Amino acid sequence: MASRLGLVLANNSNAGHDAVDPDGNRYQVKSRLPTPENPSTELGAIRNLDKREFDYLVGILLNAGFGARFAVKVPYETVVQYARYKPSQKGYVLHLQGSWLKDSSVQDITHLFLDD
Protein backbone atom coordinates (compact mmCIF):
# COMPACT_ATOMS: atom_id res chain seq x y z
CA MET A 1 0.00 0.00 0.00
CA ALA A 2 2.65 2.51 1.00
CA SER A 3 4.63 2.08 -2.21
CA ARG A 4 1.53 2.60 -4.34
CA LEU A 5 1.03 5.96 -2.68
CA GLY A 6 4.71 6.93 -2.56
CA LEU A 7 4.77 6.76 1.24
CA VAL A 8 7.35 5.61 3.75
CA LEU A 9 6.01 3.56 6.64
CA ALA A 10 6.40 5.13 10.06
CA ASN A 11 8.00 3.13 12.83
CA ASN A 12 5.82 1.55 15.49
CA SER A 13 6.37 4.37 17.98
CA ASN A 14 4.49 6.93 15.85
CA ALA A 15 1.05 6.93 17.39
CA GLY A 16 -1.59 8.48 15.21
CA HIS A 17 -0.09 7.94 11.78
CA ASP A 18 1.15 5.00 9.74
CA ALA A 19 3.18 6.57 6.96
CA VAL A 20 4.70 9.81 5.68
CA ASP A 21 4.97 11.24 2.16
CA PRO A 22 8.06 13.02 0.74
CA ASP A 23 6.61 16.41 1.80
CA GLY A 24 6.25 15.29 5.43
CA ASN A 25 2.48 14.81 5.37
CA ARG A 26 1.35 12.12 7.81
CA TYR A 27 -1.12 9.40 6.80
CA GLN A 28 -3.41 7.31 8.97
CA VAL A 29 -4.59 4.15 7.18
CA LYS A 30 -7.83 2.37 8.05
CA SER A 31 -9.34 -0.56 6.21
CA ARG A 32 -12.33 -2.88 6.35
CA LEU A 33 -13.18 -6.24 4.82
CA PRO A 34 -16.96 -6.38 4.43
CA THR A 35 -18.31 -9.93 4.29
CA PRO A 36 -21.76 -11.39 3.59
CA GLU A 37 -22.07 -12.03 7.32
CA ASN A 38 -20.91 -8.51 8.25
CA PRO A 39 -21.28 -6.04 5.36
CA SER A 40 -20.37 -3.00 7.48
CA THR A 41 -18.20 -0.33 5.88
CA GLU A 42 -17.18 1.15 9.24
CA LEU A 43 -13.46 1.78 9.45
CA GLY A 44 -11.47 1.16 12.62
CA ALA A 45 -11.70 3.77 15.34
CA ILE A 46 -9.64 6.95 15.10
CA ARG A 47 -8.46 7.86 18.57
CA ASN A 48 -7.18 11.25 19.75
CA LEU A 49 -8.69 12.97 16.74
CA ASP A 50 -8.36 16.35 18.44
CA LYS A 51 -4.56 15.95 18.59
CA ARG A 52 -4.24 16.13 14.78
CA GLU A 53 -1.76 13.27 14.58
CA PHE A 54 -2.29 12.84 10.82
CA ASP A 55 -2.82 15.07 7.79
CA TYR A 56 -4.68 12.55 5.63
CA LEU A 57 -6.72 9.44 6.21
CA VAL A 58 -6.58 6.66 3.65
CA GLY A 59 -9.69 4.51 3.90
CA ILE A 60 -9.78 1.21 2.06
CA LEU A 61 -12.55 -1.33 1.55
CA LEU A 62 -11.01 -4.70 0.82
CA ASN A 63 -12.30 -7.47 -1.41
CA ALA A 64 -12.26 -11.18 -0.54
CA GLY A 65 -8.69 -11.48 -1.88
CA PHE A 66 -7.58 -8.58 0.38
CA GLY A 67 -7.11 -6.26 -2.59
CA ALA A 68 -8.63 -2.79 -2.60
CA ARG A 69 -12.11 -2.60 -4.07
CA PHE A 70 -12.51 1.06 -3.04
CA ALA A 71 -10.03 3.55 -1.57
CA VAL A 72 -10.14 7.22 -0.67
CA LYS A 73 -7.73 9.88 0.56
CA VAL A 74 -9.38 12.30 2.99
CA PRO A 75 -7.86 15.46 4.51
CA TYR A 76 -7.84 15.72 8.30
CA GLU A 77 -10.32 18.63 8.26
CA THR A 78 -12.84 16.53 6.33
CA VAL A 79 -12.43 13.61 8.71
CA VAL A 80 -13.18 15.96 11.62
CA GLN A 81 -16.27 17.21 9.82
CA TYR A 82 -17.79 13.78 9.13
CA ALA A 83 -16.45 11.35 11.74
CA ARG A 84 -18.72 10.57 14.66
CA TYR A 85 -17.69 9.61 18.18
CA LYS A 86 -18.60 6.05 19.08
CA PRO A 87 -18.34 5.42 22.84
CA SER A 88 -18.08 1.64 22.46
CA GLN A 89 -14.99 2.15 20.28
CA LYS A 90 -13.63 5.00 22.42
CA GLY A 91 -12.89 6.85 19.21
CA TYR A 92 -14.26 8.40 16.06
CA VAL A 93 -15.53 6.31 13.16
CA LEU A 94 -16.29 6.82 9.49
CA HIS A 95 -18.24 4.57 7.15
CA LEU A 96 -16.96 4.32 3.58
CA GLN A 97 -20.40 4.92 2.17
CA GLY A 98 -22.85 7.76 1.97
CA SER A 99 -23.06 11.29 0.69
CA TRP A 100 -19.98 12.54 2.57
CA LEU A 101 -17.84 10.73 -0.02
CA LYS A 102 -19.03 13.32 -2.57
CA ASP A 103 -17.30 16.12 -0.63
CA SER A 104 -14.92 17.83 -3.07
CA SER A 105 -11.97 17.23 -0.72
CA VAL A 106 -12.36 13.43 -0.84
CA GLN A 107 -10.17 11.81 -3.49
CA ASP A 108 -11.05 8.41 -4.92
CA ILE A 109 -7.66 6.68 -5.17
CA THR A 110 -8.91 3.19 -6.00
CA HIS A 111 -7.10 3.27 -9.34
CA LEU A 112 -3.73 3.37 -7.54
CA PHE A 113 -4.34 -0.13 -6.19
CA LEU A 114 -5.49 -1.77 -9.42
CA ASP A 115 -3.00 -3.78 -11.41
CA ASP A 116 -2.58 -2.77 -15.03
PDB file of C-alpha atoms in Angstrom:
ATOM      1  CA  MET A   1       0.000   0.000   0.000  1.00  0.00           C
ATOM      2  CA  ALA A   2       2.653   2.511   1.004  1.00  0.00           C
ATOM      3  CA  SER A   3       4.632   2.080  -2.206  1.00  0.00           C
ATOM      4  CA  ARG A   4       1.526   2.596  -4.344  1.00  0.00           C
ATOM      5  CA  LEU A   5       1.029   5.964  -2.677  1.00  0.00           C
ATOM      6  CA  GLY A   6       4.711   6.934  -2.559  1.00  0.00           C
ATOM      7  CA  LEU A   7       4.773   6.758   1.235  1.00  0.00           C
ATOM      8  CA  VAL A   8       7.353   5.611   3.748  1.00  0.00           C
ATOM      9  CA  LEU A   9       6.012   3.556   6.643  1.00  0.00           C
ATOM     10  CA  ALA A  10       6.405   5.125  10.058  1.00  0.00           C
ATOM     11  CA  ASN A  11       8.002   3.135  12.829  1.00  0.00           C
ATOM     12  CA  ASN A  12       5.825   1.548  15.495  1.00  0.00           C
ATOM     13  CA  SER A  13       6.366   4.371  17.983  1.00  0.00           C
ATOM     14  CA  ASN A  14       4.495   6.933  15.846  1.00  0.00           C
ATOM     15  CA  ALA A  15       1.051   6.934  17.390  1.00  0.00           C
ATOM     16  CA  GLY A  16      -1.595   8.480  15.208  1.00  0.00           C
ATOM     17  CA  HIS A  17      -0.093   7.936  11.776  1.00  0.00           C
ATOM     18  CA  ASP A  18       1.147   4.995   9.740  1.00  0.00           C
ATOM     19  CA  ALA A  19       3.183   6.574   6.960  1.00  0.00           C
ATOM     20  CA  VAL A  20       4.702   9.814   5.682  1.00  0.00           C
ATOM     21  CA  ASP A  21       4.974  11.242   2.163  1.00  0.00           C
ATOM     22  CA  PRO A  22       8.063  13.022   0.744  1.00  0.00           C
ATOM     23  CA  ASP A  23       6.606  16.413   1.802  1.00  0.00           C
ATOM     24  CA  GLY A  24       6.246  15.289   5.427  1.00  0.00           C
ATOM     25  CA  ASN A  25       2.476  14.815   5.366  1.00  0.00           C
ATOM     26  CA  ARG A  26       1.348  12.121   7.811  1.00  0.00           C
ATOM     27  CA  TYR A  27      -1.116   9.401   6.799  1.00  0.00           C
ATOM     28  CA  GLN A  28      -3.414   7.306   8.968  1.00  0.00           C
ATOM     29  CA  VAL A  29      -4.588   4.151   7.179  1.00  0.00           C
ATOM     30  CA  LYS A  30      -7.831   2.366   8.045  1.00  0.00           C
ATOM     31  CA  SER A  31      -9.342  -0.555   6.207  1.00  0.00           C
ATOM     32  CA  ARG A  32     -12.334  -2.876   6.349  1.00  0.00           C
ATOM     33  CA  LEU A  33     -13.177  -6.244   4.822  1.00  0.00           C
ATOM     34  CA  PRO A  34     -16.962  -6.380   4.429  1.00  0.00           C
ATOM     35  CA  THR A  35     -18.314  -9.934   4.289  1.00  0.00           C
ATOM     36  CA  PRO A  36     -21.764 -11.386   3.586  1.00  0.00           C
ATOM     37  CA  GLU A  37     -22.068 -12.027   7.322  1.00  0.00           C
ATOM     38  CA  ASN A  38     -20.914  -8.514   8.253  1.00  0.00           C
ATOM     39  CA  PRO A  39     -21.281  -6.045   5.363  1.00  0.00           C
ATOM     40  CA  SER A  40     -20.371  -3.002   7.476  1.00  0.00           C
ATOM     41  CA  THR A  41     -18.205  -0.326   5.878  1.00  0.00           C
ATOM     42  CA  GLU A  42     -17.180   1.147   9.241  1.00  0.00           C
ATOM     43  CA  LEU A  43     -13.460   1.778   9.448  1.00  0.00           C
ATOM     44  CA  GLY A  44     -11.474   1.163  12.621  1.00  0.00           C
ATOM     45  CA  ALA A  45     -11.697   3.775  15.337  1.00  0.00           C
ATOM     46  CA  ILE A  46      -9.641   6.950  15.095  1.00  0.00           C
ATOM     47  CA  ARG A  47      -8.463   7.859  18.568  1.00  0.00           C
ATOM     48  CA  ASN A  48      -7.183  11.247  19.750  1.00  0.00           C
ATOM     49  CA  LEU A  49      -8.690  12.970  16.735  1.00  0.00           C
ATOM     50  CA  ASP A  50      -8.358  16.347  18.443  1.00  0.00           C
ATOM     51  CA  LYS A  51      -4.562  15.955  18.587  1.00  0.00           C
ATOM     52  CA  ARG A  52      -4.240  16.128  14.777  1.00  0.00           C
ATOM     53  CA  GLU A  53      -1.757  13.265  14.576  1.00  0.00           C
ATOM     54  CA  PHE A  54      -2.295  12.839  10.819  1.00  0.00           C
ATOM     55  CA  ASP A  55      -2.819  15.067   7.793  1.00  0.00           C
ATOM     56  CA  TYR A  56      -4.675  12.550   5.625  1.00  0.00           C
ATOM     57  CA  LEU A  57      -6.722   9.443   6.213  1.00  0.00           C
ATOM     58  CA  VAL A  58      -6.582   6.662   3.648  1.00  0.00           C
ATOM     59  CA  GLY A  59      -9.691   4.513   3.905  1.00  0.00           C
ATOM     60  CA  ILE A  60      -9.778   1.207   2.064  1.00  0.00           C
ATOM     61  CA  LEU A  61     -12.555  -1.326   1.552  1.00  0.00           C
ATOM     62  CA  LEU A  62     -11.013  -4.703   0.818  1.00  0.00           C
ATOM     63  CA  ASN A  63     -12.304  -7.473  -1.410  1.00  0.00           C
ATOM     64  CA  ALA A  64     -12.255 -11.184  -0.538  1.00  0.00           C
ATOM     65  CA  GLY A  65      -8.693 -11.483  -1.878  1.00  0.00           C
ATOM     66  CA  PHE A  66      -7.584  -8.582   0.381  1.00  0.00           C
ATOM     67  CA  GLY A  67      -7.113  -6.259  -2.587  1.00  0.00           C
ATOM     68  CA  ALA A  68      -8.634  -2.791  -2.599  1.00  0.00           C
ATOM     69  CA  ARG A  69     -12.108  -2.597  -4.065  1.00  0.00           C
ATOM     70  CA  PHE A  70     -12.513   1.063  -3.038  1.00  0.00           C
ATOM     71  CA  ALA A  71     -10.031   3.547  -1.566  1.00  0.00           C
ATOM     72  CA  VAL A  72     -10.136   7.221  -0.673  1.00  0.00           C
ATOM     73  CA  LYS A  73      -7.729   9.884   0.562  1.00  0.00           C
ATOM     74  CA  VAL A  74      -9.377  12.299   2.987  1.00  0.00           C
ATOM     75  CA  PRO A  75      -7.862  15.460   4.510  1.00  0.00           C
ATOM     76  CA  TYR A  76      -7.840  15.718   8.297  1.00  0.00           C
ATOM     77  CA  GLU A  77     -10.317  18.626   8.264  1.00  0.00           C
ATOM     78  CA  THR A  78     -12.839  16.535   6.326  1.00  0.00           C
ATOM     79  CA  VAL A  79     -12.426  13.613   8.713  1.00  0.00           C
ATOM     80  CA  VAL A  80     -13.177  15.956  11.622  1.00  0.00           C
ATOM     81  CA  GLN A  81     -16.272  17.207   9.819  1.00  0.00           C
ATOM     82  CA  TYR A  82     -17.789  13.776   9.127  1.00  0.00           C
ATOM     83  CA  ALA A  83     -16.447  11.347  11.739  1.00  0.00           C
ATOM     84  CA  ARG A  84     -18.715  10.567  14.664  1.00  0.00           C
ATOM     85  CA  TYR A  85     -17.691   9.611  18.179  1.00  0.00           C
ATOM     86  CA  LYS A  86     -18.599   6.045  19.084  1.00  0.00           C
ATOM     87  CA  PRO A  87     -18.342   5.418  22.843  1.00  0.00           C
ATOM     88  CA  SER A  88     -18.077   1.643  22.455  1.00  0.00           C
ATOM     89  CA  GLN A  89     -14.986   2.151  20.277  1.00  0.00           C
ATOM     90  CA  LYS A  90     -13.633   5.002  22.424  1.00  0.00           C
ATOM     91  CA  GLY A  91     -12.885   6.847  19.213  1.00  0.00           C
ATOM     92  CA  TYR A  92     -14.262   8.397  16.057  1.00  0.00           C
ATOM     93  CA  VAL A  93     -15.527   6.314  13.157  1.00  0.00           C
ATOM     94  CA  LEU A  94     -16.294   6.821   9.490  1.00  0.00           C
ATOM     95  CA  HIS A  95     -18.239   4.574   7.152  1.00  0.00           C
ATOM     96  CA  LEU A  96     -16.955   4.315   3.584  1.00  0.00           C
ATOM     97  CA  GLN A  97     -20.395   4.922   2.171  1.00  0.00           C
ATOM     98  CA  GLY A  98     -22.846   7.759   1.969  1.00  0.00           C
ATOM     99  CA  SER A  99     -23.065  11.294   0.691  1.00  0.00           C
ATOM    100  CA  TRP A 100     -19.977  12.543   2.572  1.00  0.00           C
ATOM    101  CA  LEU A 101     -17.836  10.730  -0.021  1.00  0.00           C
ATOM    102  CA  LYS A 102     -19.034  13.321  -2.571  1.00  0.00           C
ATOM    103  CA  ASP A 103     -17.300  16.119  -0.635  1.00  0.00           C
ATOM    104  CA  SER A 104     -14.920  17.833  -3.066  1.00  0.00           C
ATOM    105  CA  SER A 105     -11.969  17.230  -0.724  1.00  0.00           C
ATOM    106  CA  VAL A 106     -12.362  13.432  -0.837  1.00  0.00           C
ATOM    107  CA  GLN A 107     -10.165  11.811  -3.486  1.00  0.00           C
ATOM    108  CA  ASP A 108     -11.054   8.412  -4.915  1.00  0.00           C
ATOM    109  CA  ILE A 109      -7.662   6.683  -5.170  1.00  0.00           C
ATOM    110  CA  THR A 110      -8.906   3.188  -5.995  1.00  0.00           C
ATOM    111  CA  HIS A 111      -7.096   3.270  -9.342  1.00  0.00           C
ATOM    112  CA  LEU A 112      -3.729   3.369  -7.538  1.00  0.00           C
ATOM    113  CA  PHE A 113      -4.345  -0.126  -6.190  1.00  0.00           C
ATOM    114  CA  LEU A 114      -5.490  -1.769  -9.417  1.00  0.00           C
ATOM    115  CA  ASP A 115      -3.003  -3.783 -11.412  1.00  0.00           C
ATOM    116  CA  ASP A 116      -2.580  -2.772 -15.029  1.00  0.00           C
TER     117      ASP A 116
END
